[in-house]
């Protein structure tokens, strides 16, 4: 392929439109994946049965650590591509990309061999009968192959992100999600087994990897991936940043994936399926509510570099307030209406998941609310503290899960998730972020927490009085929607001040390409 430097979009000519496309693409893909996941979970359980589905989730929980094997380089790649794009340094981008592709190829091969050893001994590790051990081993190898092949292709996705064309990756993700769902339904309706299902969906996802590679060459025609471009100096350069990204990824994956493994080891794969229902529901809420903080990170970095403490303080207050306002009515309503939602979604066999949803929904509220503090720490020079505290919380989560599951069963695992998350937010993340931006805890609570909290307390108290009227999934959704509308009216109409209200409206108008409101005239 031949291309000239002039063919590369070194600068972004239409920033507002590109940002809108990127954000819209993220939400479209995320919403599609979440909705399809919600629909497919009960469908797969019905056709596969709780035991086979639990076996699938056990395999997924083991290989979910594969993205951690990016060693933080995936996130670092985004940063360095954007950095060298600004400098119009195609050689540096190619050297970093070539270096990381080779690193990922080696890491993926070694990780697949390690998983193969686990698959061979899966029956002994989890006390599975012979048939389930064989099936589980094959499923584990197929899922692991998908992740192992995907590791080097992460470099192509990072190049697209670094060139601010995330919407192209979103388009691929959207198409792959639809294709995988269609293949999933077709295999099971045709009477396919669990192994056949995983083989078919894995092959479909591999096609998506080729499309990510195509996108990378589309946005950066000068891209060259060559073994001869491997540079140890580039590896050291990226590693200095990626180390703490790795620590964060490892802690997050441990928090998310260790619980099914503990449950399978102590209880059964059927119990894993019960846990997965609750975890999937609350994960949907957390992912939807946390998109704001994904956008805030580069802004925090810019403000920290420019030493704009006033702007950092405003980001912490406004980000926390909007995050809490986003998650509180949704997660709170889910906790109060957990039983009709779970039963209406998956059937009465999984009613035990409702108790878990009640606990995990509270964890989601806490995590999303504290996430802005974490974003400020990550982007303003406290990434080491954030990574170390996250690792400690993950280790405590695993230890408490092992202790509490024997006494309290699955609710004990949910409590083990809640305790370290609460302690870390109250003693580390929020206080240190407040000190970093120069605001007291009390003023932070008054400006960021209270305006979003008190409308939620009123709305959720009212919802608690009428929740027994929710006798089906449809009525539960209806009550939740009404509660959300009332919360929105209270929050925007009364809880926030007039100046903030006009500020929010002005941001929406600017996104639509219209002039901001004149606050003084208003």
Short mmCIF file of C-alpha atoms in Angstrom, two decimals, residues 91 100 179 247 373 417:
data_model
loop_
_atom_site.label_atom_id
_atom_site.label_comp_id
_atom_site.label_asym_id
_atom_site.label_seq_id
_atom_site.Cartn_x
_atom_site.Cartn_y
_atom_site.Cartn_z
CA UNK A 91 7.49 6.45 12.09
CA UNK A 100 3.06 -4.11 20.60
CA UNK A 179 -24.21 -11.09 13.83
CA UNK A 247 -2.84 -2.48 37.83
CA UNK A 373 -13.15 11.28 42.02
CA UNK A 417 -18.31 -6.85 46.99
#
